[in-house]
């Protein structure tokens, strides 16, 4: 389907001009977040572009059209995207007339905030948040609980890449007490904070395999 070979997609039905009905063959809790993993595209606008050519098309790379409150005015590859308010947006009229998204190296972001070159940094890492809190330029750091989770596991088996299957158990992990000792020894909280580059994590519970 992604190569443009399919001429039909089952489970999707058009209800009216603005509504579609999707039917799944299995239940899954994250359908609402995982079903649409990318932007909705205009069939009318992109009808002359083959599916396999979408990613490199100028209509996607330079002049994209979406359904959001802003429209693209200019794209400078690798540097910035200039957006302007879409006055015909179907919901509440956007407050800002224009927005510019800039590509800035992480080590320079806090300095850019302090100098007033940028107004906002999205998805700041924990080191950046700590640096911002130490700033004398009254930078405000906002945070919110995440829906993400992480699991720590061990590579207990060899993996046969050619056959795409799990191989033999690695001898050192056959010892149940060793596996348990490793889990108890790991500083999970600080380890996850460092790995995920976040300012806080909440440990839910230990999660052992059924065989220990």
Coordinates of C-alpha atoms in Angstrom, one line a residue, residues 27-101:
X27 CA -9.1 -4.3 19.8
X28 CA -6.1 -2.2 20.9
X29 CA -5.8 0.5 23.5
X30 CA -3.7 2.9 21.6
X31 CA -5.6 3.1 18.3
X32 CA -6.4 6.8 18.8
X33 CA -2.8 7.7 19.2
X34 CA -1.2 5.2 16.8
X35 CA -3.7 5.1 13.9
X36 CA -2.8 8.4 12.4
X37 CA 1.0 8.6 12.7
X38 CA 1.5 11.4 10.2
X39 CA -0.3 14.4 8.8
X40 CA -3.6 14.2 6.8
X41 CA -2.9 14.9 3.2
X42 CA -5.1 16.6 0.6
X43 CA -6.1 14.2 -2.3
X44 CA -6.9 17.2 -4.5
X45 CA -3.6 18.9 -3.9
X46 CA -1.5 15.7 -4.3
X47 CA -3.4 13.8 -6.9
X48 CA -0.7 14.3 -9.5
X49 CA 2.1 13.0 -7.3
X50 CA 2.8 9.2 -7.1
X51 CA 2.8 7.8 -3.5
X52 CA 6.4 6.6 -3.9
X53 CA 7.4 10.2 -4.8
X54 CA 5.6 12.0 -2.0
X55 CA 8.5 12.2 0.4
X56 CA 10.7 14.0 -2.1
X57 CA 7.9 16.0 -3.8
X58 CA 8.1 19.9 -3.7
X59 CA 4.5 19.8 -2.6
X60 CA 5.6 18.1 0.6
X61 CA 9.1 19.4 1.0
X62 CA 8.6 23.1 0.1
X63 CA 4.9 23.9 -0.2
X64 CA 2.9 21.5 2.2
X65 CA -0.8 21.9 2.9
X66 CA -2.3 20.7 6.1
X67 CA -5.4 21.1 8.3
X68 CA -3.9 23.2 11.1
X69 CA -4.3 26.8 12.2
X70 CA -1.2 28.0 10.3
X71 CA 0.0 27.7 6.8
X72 CA 3.6 27.5 5.5
X73 CA 4.9 30.7 4.1
X74 CA 8.6 29.7 3.5
X75 CA 10.9 26.8 4.2
X76 CA 14.6 27.2 4.4
X77 CA 16.0 23.7 4.3
X78 CA 17.8 22.8 7.5
X79 CA 17.4 26.3 9.0
X80 CA 13.8 27.5 9.5
X81 CA 10.1 27.3 8.7
X82 CA 8.0 30.4 8.5
X83 CA 4.3 30.0 9.3
X84 CA 1.5 32.5 9.0
X85 CA -2.0 32.5 10.4
X86 CA -4.7 30.7 8.4
X87 CA -7.7 33.0 8.8
X88 CA -10.1 30.4 7.5
X89 CA -9.2 27.8 10.2
X90 CA -12.3 25.9 11.2
X91 CA -11.7 26.3 15.0
X92 CA -10.8 29.3 17.1
X93 CA -8.8 31.9 15.3
X94 CA -5.1 31.6 16.1
X95 CA -3.8 34.4 18.5
X96 CA -0.4 34.8 16.8
X97 CA -0.2 36.3 13.3
X98 CA 3.0 34.4 12.5
X99 CA 5.5 31.9 13.9
X100 CA 9.0 31.0 12.9
X101 CA 10.5 27.6 13.8

